[in-house]
């Protein structure tokens, strides 16, 4: 904040500190004699106005005028919570800036995300953007959105798993019913209620796995210039307007080997003005996550799980990649949990890693590659004679 704006209303407390109606400390922008005039007097405040013609001052100057304190109090009472600012004008600009700067304090410790991405996410939500979270499976997309919704807990939060819906119409619009009195009518879905709830945050999880039907319904909802839901495909059927301040966040399950454009329809992608690309954690962060989740786990075990995962994350991007998918943090956390419950690393790999890697091609298969990789990290007592047969025997 560089100077006071017209319309700013200030009060000064007993210590001589000036505050504006948004709660900002504006002492250094207020002339000393004005501070003295207001100090400790809680029956008055001052408003910065622009002088008009006909007054004692030339027109067009700014001036701090004494007002009754009730003006300040009513402005404070009307102020919207910061987390509900949905406009693009300058209202509460300083507060937004401050809020974004301070938002790291709102990030839960258990979410590992770079500060810039977290701030960008918070900022996009506060500014009412349509946000797309991209990244491979299990890298923390859903967790990040849930965390941001919790951080802005003044706002209603709705969750829809579009990947799990087969009937898009009934999930997004509602079911058509018939009774004698009403004839045919549509019972509103939770989604219809969500979009009519002002300032809500609506998570549309796994948009990439949604059916084309769902996309067709969402295309007008997400369009900044339309923002309505059509109840029926027929022209002239009723529409439901998206309420003010609603923020849509979609997650797209996109492997590191793909870009969003290849998986999502261009028209759909264009409707998201903020794209937050989540990446798999690096080795150090992976260790941090596992240690945080299971503090009692042996250090070496944690390091080995993290190293195996990091190897696949690196390998999947290589030109002559030996594997087509990588081990996500979801899986490493799961493995750590199993080991915490008494499983060996070999057992944990058996159930958490190998099913994700094809065994087609025998000795050349991705699964064999993974078994050899895991083998390198097993303590000697868990190692088999031939790496890829280790642990495959049902009886000994
Ligand atoms: N960046 C991360 N920070 C903290 N935990 C993480 C992170 N990434 C993954 N995890 C762990 O993995 C689990 C799954 O993460 P999440 O459900 O957010 O993944 P996702 O990206 O939404 O995956 P999908 O695309 O399969 O839906 C989390 O509950 C958490 O335990
Ligand atoms: Mg998810």
XYZ file of C-alpha atoms and ligand atoms in Angstrom:
428
model
C 0.000 0.000 0.000
C 1.557 3.287 -1.041
C -0.988 5.877 -0.048
C -4.512 6.251 1.192
C -7.311 5.987 -1.308
C -10.424 8.167 -1.440
C -13.084 6.472 0.664
C -10.651 5.229 3.279
C -11.981 5.730 6.785
C -9.554 5.714 9.683
C -9.573 5.622 13.454
C -6.641 6.217 15.794
C -6.196 4.318 19.021
C -4.835 5.551 22.386
C -1.278 4.743 21.270
C -1.532 6.886 18.170
C -1.811 3.969 15.730
C -4.134 4.573 12.768
C -6.213 1.783 11.225
C -8.376 1.783 8.139
C -11.733 0.027 7.810
C -10.006 -3.151 6.583
C -7.858 -3.316 9.694
C -4.610 -2.205 7.980
C -2.121 -0.146 9.952
C -2.019 3.113 8.002
C -0.239 5.305 10.586
C 2.570 6.300 8.279
C 0.179 7.637 5.644
C -1.686 9.953 8.011
C -0.300 13.447 8.806
C 0.868 13.791 12.428
C -1.540 16.564 13.326
C -4.470 14.422 12.161
C -3.249 11.570 14.315
C -3.124 13.941 17.278
C -6.630 15.172 16.564
C -8.047 11.662 16.521
C -5.863 9.960 19.110
C -7.840 8.099 21.731
C -11.147 9.735 20.739
C -13.558 6.951 19.956
C -16.501 9.157 19.046
C -14.959 10.239 15.743
C -13.173 8.898 12.684
C -11.840 10.484 9.493
C -12.752 9.851 5.904
C -10.536 10.652 2.943
C -12.674 12.576 0.482
C -12.156 14.472 -2.710
C -12.998 18.146 -2.349
C -15.760 19.570 -4.519
C -16.220 23.019 -5.993
C -17.717 25.578 -3.656
C -15.839 24.483 -0.526
C -13.022 26.196 1.329
C -10.441 24.142 -0.573
C -9.870 24.053 -4.338
C -11.838 21.259 -5.968
C -10.254 17.892 -6.731
C -7.903 17.714 -3.738
C -8.055 14.922 -1.224
C -8.741 15.739 2.368
C -9.281 13.898 5.615
C -12.618 15.002 7.078
C -13.827 14.323 10.597
C -16.831 12.028 10.706
C -18.903 10.397 13.360
C -17.386 7.107 14.525
C -20.550 5.261 13.476
C -19.364 5.541 9.838
C -16.247 3.510 10.626
C -18.187 0.965 12.659
C -20.754 0.408 9.934
C -18.044 -0.112 7.302
C -16.300 -2.667 9.491
C -19.588 -4.471 10.054
C -20.285 -4.606 6.299
C -16.818 -5.752 5.325
C -16.915 -9.118 3.672
C -14.653 -11.766 5.084
C -11.513 -11.729 3.015
C -11.938 -15.285 1.933
C -15.086 -14.339 0.054
C -13.717 -11.652 -2.218
C -14.726 -12.646 -5.683
C -14.320 -9.501 -7.676
C -11.632 -8.217 -9.903
C -11.781 -4.599 -8.885
C -9.744 -2.904 -6.226
C -12.042 -3.563 -3.311
C -9.922 -4.882 -0.492
C -6.863 -5.025 -2.740
C -4.403 -4.522 0.104
C -6.102 -7.181 2.151
C -5.876 -9.662 -0.681
C -2.180 -8.957 -1.105
C -1.535 -9.328 2.585
C -3.631 -12.461 2.791
C -1.736 -14.128 -0.053
C 1.607 -13.124 1.432
C 0.583 -14.608 4.773
C -1.057 -17.693 3.305
C 1.926 -19.973 3.931
C 0.847 -20.003 7.555
C -2.431 -21.593 6.417
C -0.747 -24.458 4.580
C -1.094 -27.637 6.621
C 2.218 -29.221 7.486
C 1.241 -32.549 5.992
C 0.895 -31.097 2.491
C 4.177 -30.746 0.660
C 3.901 -28.209 -2.113
C 6.184 -25.418 -3.270
C 5.370 -22.024 -1.695
C 4.719 -20.430 -5.074
C 2.194 -23.089 -6.096
C 0.408 -22.877 -2.767
C 0.197 -19.090 -3.010
C -0.971 -19.302 -6.612
C -3.665 -21.751 -5.569
C -4.828 -19.550 -2.681
C -4.765 -16.481 -4.890
C -6.747 -18.156 -7.661
C -9.399 -19.309 -5.202
C -9.688 -15.888 -3.555
C -9.996 -14.322 -7.009
C -12.694 -16.741 -8.129
C -10.749 -18.287 -11.033
C -11.612 -21.643 -12.521
C -8.664 -23.727 -11.454
C -7.276 -26.889 -12.959
C -4.911 -29.007 -10.890
C -2.855 -31.302 -13.068
C -0.307 -33.966 -12.268
C 0.166 -37.695 -12.151
C -1.885 -39.914 -9.884
C -1.176 -39.700 -6.166
C 0.925 -36.513 -6.193
C -1.345 -34.580 -3.835
C -3.864 -32.823 -6.109
C -6.938 -33.723 -4.113
C -5.108 -33.155 -0.847
C -4.021 -29.677 -1.979
C -7.569 -28.658 -2.869
C -8.969 -30.014 0.372
C -6.262 -28.127 2.233
C -6.995 -24.841 0.508
C -10.717 -25.245 1.192
C -9.933 -25.848 4.849
C -7.619 -22.834 4.928
C -10.469 -20.654 3.636
C -12.965 -22.201 5.986
C -15.412 -19.342 5.777
C -16.469 -20.704 2.399
C -18.846 -23.608 1.760
C -17.038 -26.564 0.184
C -18.560 -29.169 -2.116
C -16.839 -32.273 -3.423
C -17.832 -34.209 -6.539
C -15.916 -37.188 -7.790
C -16.615 -37.060 -11.497
C -14.373 -40.051 -12.113
C -16.757 -42.227 -10.158
C -19.919 -41.039 -11.888
C -21.399 -43.010 -14.694
C -24.647 -41.107 -14.910
C -23.572 -37.502 -15.411
C -27.091 -36.146 -15.762
C -28.329 -37.401 -12.431
C -25.163 -36.341 -10.607
C -24.912 -32.883 -12.125
C -28.523 -32.020 -12.788
C -30.805 -34.373 -10.921
C -33.297 -37.085 -11.570
C -36.455 -36.635 -13.534
C -39.514 -37.689 -11.536
C -43.176 -37.872 -12.267
C -46.207 -37.469 -10.080
C -49.807 -36.601 -10.784
C -49.789 -33.126 -9.203
C -46.530 -31.820 -10.604
C -46.253 -33.831 -13.788
C -42.636 -34.381 -14.801
C -40.116 -32.480 -12.703
C -36.413 -32.534 -11.956
C -35.227 -33.026 -8.385
C -32.151 -30.870 -7.954
C -28.858 -32.627 -7.518
C -26.339 -31.585 -4.867
C -24.353 -30.024 -7.713
C -27.274 -27.731 -8.588
C -27.446 -26.668 -4.948
C -23.682 -26.164 -4.858
C -23.570 -23.832 -7.853
C -26.365 -21.755 -6.333
C -24.464 -21.312 -3.062
C -22.660 -17.951 -3.156
C -18.896 -18.071 -2.559
C -18.748 -21.835 -2.527
C -15.672 -23.788 -3.554
C -16.630 -26.696 -5.787
C -14.124 -29.464 -6.315
C -14.736 -31.510 -9.434
C -12.324 -34.321 -8.801
C -10.963 -36.407 -11.646
C -12.471 -34.379 -14.450
C -10.319 -36.277 -16.927
C -12.143 -39.473 -16.019
C -15.588 -37.930 -16.457
C -17.771 -38.965 -19.368
C -18.288 -36.719 -22.419
C -21.840 -36.242 -21.124
C -20.508 -34.582 -18.024
C -18.226 -32.357 -20.075
C -21.134 -31.203 -22.232
C -23.116 -30.231 -19.162
C -20.166 -28.435 -17.582
C -19.089 -26.472 -20.612
C -21.601 -23.619 -20.056
C -21.233 -23.777 -16.276
C -17.512 -23.138 -16.515
C -17.681 -20.489 -19.219
C -16.913 -17.116 -17.595
C -19.444 -15.410 -19.849
C -22.208 -17.953 -19.441
C -22.007 -19.460 -15.967
C -25.283 -21.337 -16.158
C -26.422 -24.917 -16.143
C -28.947 -26.059 -18.694
C -31.480 -28.449 -17.202
C -32.372 -29.970 -20.510
C -30.751 -30.211 -23.909
C -33.833 -28.803 -25.612
C -33.549 -25.116 -26.457
C -35.518 -22.696 -24.242
C -35.464 -24.993 -21.253
C -34.800 -23.438 -17.846
C -31.248 -22.738 -16.751
C -29.714 -22.431 -13.305
C -27.390 -19.481 -12.788
C -24.064 -19.951 -11.037
C -24.091 -17.762 -7.901
C -21.586 -14.988 -7.310
C -18.183 -15.876 -5.998
C -18.338 -19.586 -6.804
C -14.882 -21.044 -7.460
C -14.565 -24.223 -9.501
C -11.525 -26.414 -9.055
C -11.013 -29.464 -11.220
C -8.332 -32.092 -10.921
C -6.959 -33.799 -13.965
C -5.187 -37.047 -13.600
C -2.430 -36.608 -16.064
C 0.693 -38.695 -16.126
C 4.008 -36.887 -16.290
C 4.345 -38.232 -19.797
C 1.259 -36.350 -20.981
C 0.338 -32.725 -21.137
C -3.113 -31.473 -20.228
C -3.883 -30.650 -23.853
C -3.533 -34.228 -24.958
C -5.962 -35.535 -22.417
C -8.518 -32.761 -22.188
C -10.604 -31.319 -24.906
C -9.273 -27.897 -25.899
C -12.639 -26.209 -25.248
C -12.701 -27.658 -21.758
C -9.132 -26.691 -20.972
C -9.727 -23.120 -22.160
C -12.333 -22.688 -19.464
C -9.702 -22.897 -16.756
C -7.773 -19.694 -16.390
C -5.443 -20.981 -13.684
C -3.519 -24.197 -14.116
C -1.644 -25.481 -11.102
C 0.743 -28.183 -12.145
C 1.524 -30.508 -9.247
C 4.663 -32.539 -9.574
C 5.782 -35.703 -7.843
C 7.937 -34.974 -4.814
C 11.701 -34.974 -5.032
C 13.739 -37.427 -2.985
C 14.241 -35.107 -0.029
C 10.572 -34.164 0.242
C 9.542 -37.782 -0.106
C 11.719 -38.670 2.892
C 10.215 -35.728 4.766
C 6.673 -36.876 3.994
C 7.301 -40.464 5.064
C 9.124 -39.435 8.235
C 6.357 -37.030 9.101
C 3.691 -39.665 8.516
C 5.503 -42.493 10.318
C 8.019 -40.939 12.706
C 8.997 -44.307 14.201
C 9.974 -45.926 10.943
C 13.602 -46.931 10.504
C 15.582 -44.254 8.673
C 17.068 -46.662 6.155
C 13.684 -48.109 5.283
C 12.326 -44.620 4.644
C 15.355 -43.762 2.520
C 14.954 -46.968 0.503
C 11.266 -46.480 -0.229
C 11.941 -42.896 -1.262
C 14.862 -43.943 -3.457
C 12.820 -46.617 -5.258
C 10.034 -44.112 -5.937
C 12.476 -41.410 -7.041
C 14.132 -43.856 -9.422
C 10.817 -44.580 -11.167
C 9.911 -40.876 -11.329
C 13.178 -40.182 -13.031
C 13.063 -43.265 -15.228
C 9.545 -42.633 -16.567
C 10.774 -39.392 -18.117
C 13.898 -40.876 -19.663
C 14.126 -41.208 -23.417
C 14.478 -44.979 -23.339
C 12.220 -45.340 -20.305
C 12.242 -48.801 -18.774
C 8.915 -48.214 -17.050
C 5.755 -46.499 -18.217
C 4.480 -45.385 -14.842
C 6.028 -44.177 -11.617
C 5.496 -44.845 -7.930
C 3.378 -42.089 -6.408
C 3.500 -40.628 -2.925
C 0.170 -42.305 -2.288
C 1.966 -45.625 -2.778
C 5.057 -44.758 -0.764
C 2.858 -43.674 2.159
C 0.951 -46.941 1.816
C 4.184 -48.951 1.792
C 5.493 -47.120 4.839
C 2.195 -47.896 6.585
C 2.550 -51.597 5.833
C 6.101 -51.679 7.139
C 4.950 -49.776 10.202
C 2.485 -52.639 10.732
C 5.197 -55.285 10.550
C 5.443 -56.107 6.839
C 8.877 -56.392 5.286
C 9.982 -54.090 2.477
C 9.852 -57.095 0.138
C 6.222 -57.772 1.138
C 5.262 -54.130 0.793
C 6.774 -54.011 -2.690
C 4.896 -57.166 -3.604
C 1.492 -55.674 -2.871
C 2.076 -51.973 -3.529
C 4.523 -51.820 -6.410
C 4.423 -54.875 -8.686
C 0.697 -54.791 -9.555
C 1.303 -51.449 -11.261
C 3.940 -52.850 -13.596
C 3.110 -55.214 -16.397
C 4.703 -58.652 -16.434
C 4.288 -58.989 -20.194
C 7.612 -59.817 -21.795
C 9.005 -61.995 -19.001
C 12.606 -61.152 -18.205
C 12.265 -57.941 -20.240
C 9.063 -56.858 -18.536
C 8.548 -53.732 -16.462
C 7.774 -55.906 -13.481
C 11.099 -57.692 -13.720
C 12.826 -54.347 -13.942
C 11.058 -53.223 -10.774
C 11.845 -56.447 -8.955
C 15.509 -55.982 -9.742
C 15.362 -52.410 -8.581
C 13.671 -53.281 -5.290
C 16.149 -56.104 -4.782
C 18.971 -53.597 -4.528
C 17.356 -52.015 -1.512
C 16.343 -55.134 0.395
C 18.229 -56.031 3.553
C 20.250 -59.253 2.980
C 17.843 -61.486 4.903
C 15.023 -60.541 2.519
C 16.998 -61.142 -0.667
C 16.238 -64.176 -2.814
C 18.572 -66.110 -5.093
C 17.250 -64.741 -8.317
C 15.904 -61.259 -7.920
C 12.672 -61.731 -9.841
C 11.700 -64.882 -8.040
C 12.128 -63.393 -4.651
C 8.926 -63.605 -2.650
C 7.017 -65.359 -5.401
C 7.065 -68.713 -3.679
C 3.909 -69.575 -1.839
C 5.474 -72.418 0.124
C 9.058 -73.007 0.990
N 2.444 -33.431 -2.144
C 2.023 -34.243 -1.164
N 2.089 -33.842 0.124
C 1.658 -34.654 1.095
N 1.126 -35.872 0.903
C 1.022 -36.312 -0.343
C 1.465 -35.529 -1.449
N 1.241 -36.212 -2.571
C 0.687 -37.370 -2.206
N 0.545 -37.447 -0.869
C -0.002 -38.608 -0.153
O -0.686 -39.396 -1.107
C -2.081 -39.438 -0.832
C -2.861 -39.273 -2.103
O -2.814 -37.944 -2.553
P -4.000 -37.317 -3.408
O -5.240 -38.101 -3.210
O -4.061 -35.875 -3.135
O -3.447 -37.585 -4.869
P -4.053 -37.127 -6.270
O -2.986 -36.335 -6.949
O -5.358 -36.493 -6.067
O -4.186 -38.522 -7.017
P -5.262 -39.026 -8.123
O -4.884 -38.372 -9.388
O -5.038 -40.488 -8.181
O -6.596 -38.655 -7.618
C -2.331 -38.344 0.181
O -3.387 -38.665 1.032
C -1.006 -38.248 0.906
O -0.923 -39.250 1.892
Mg -7.296 -37.161 -6.548
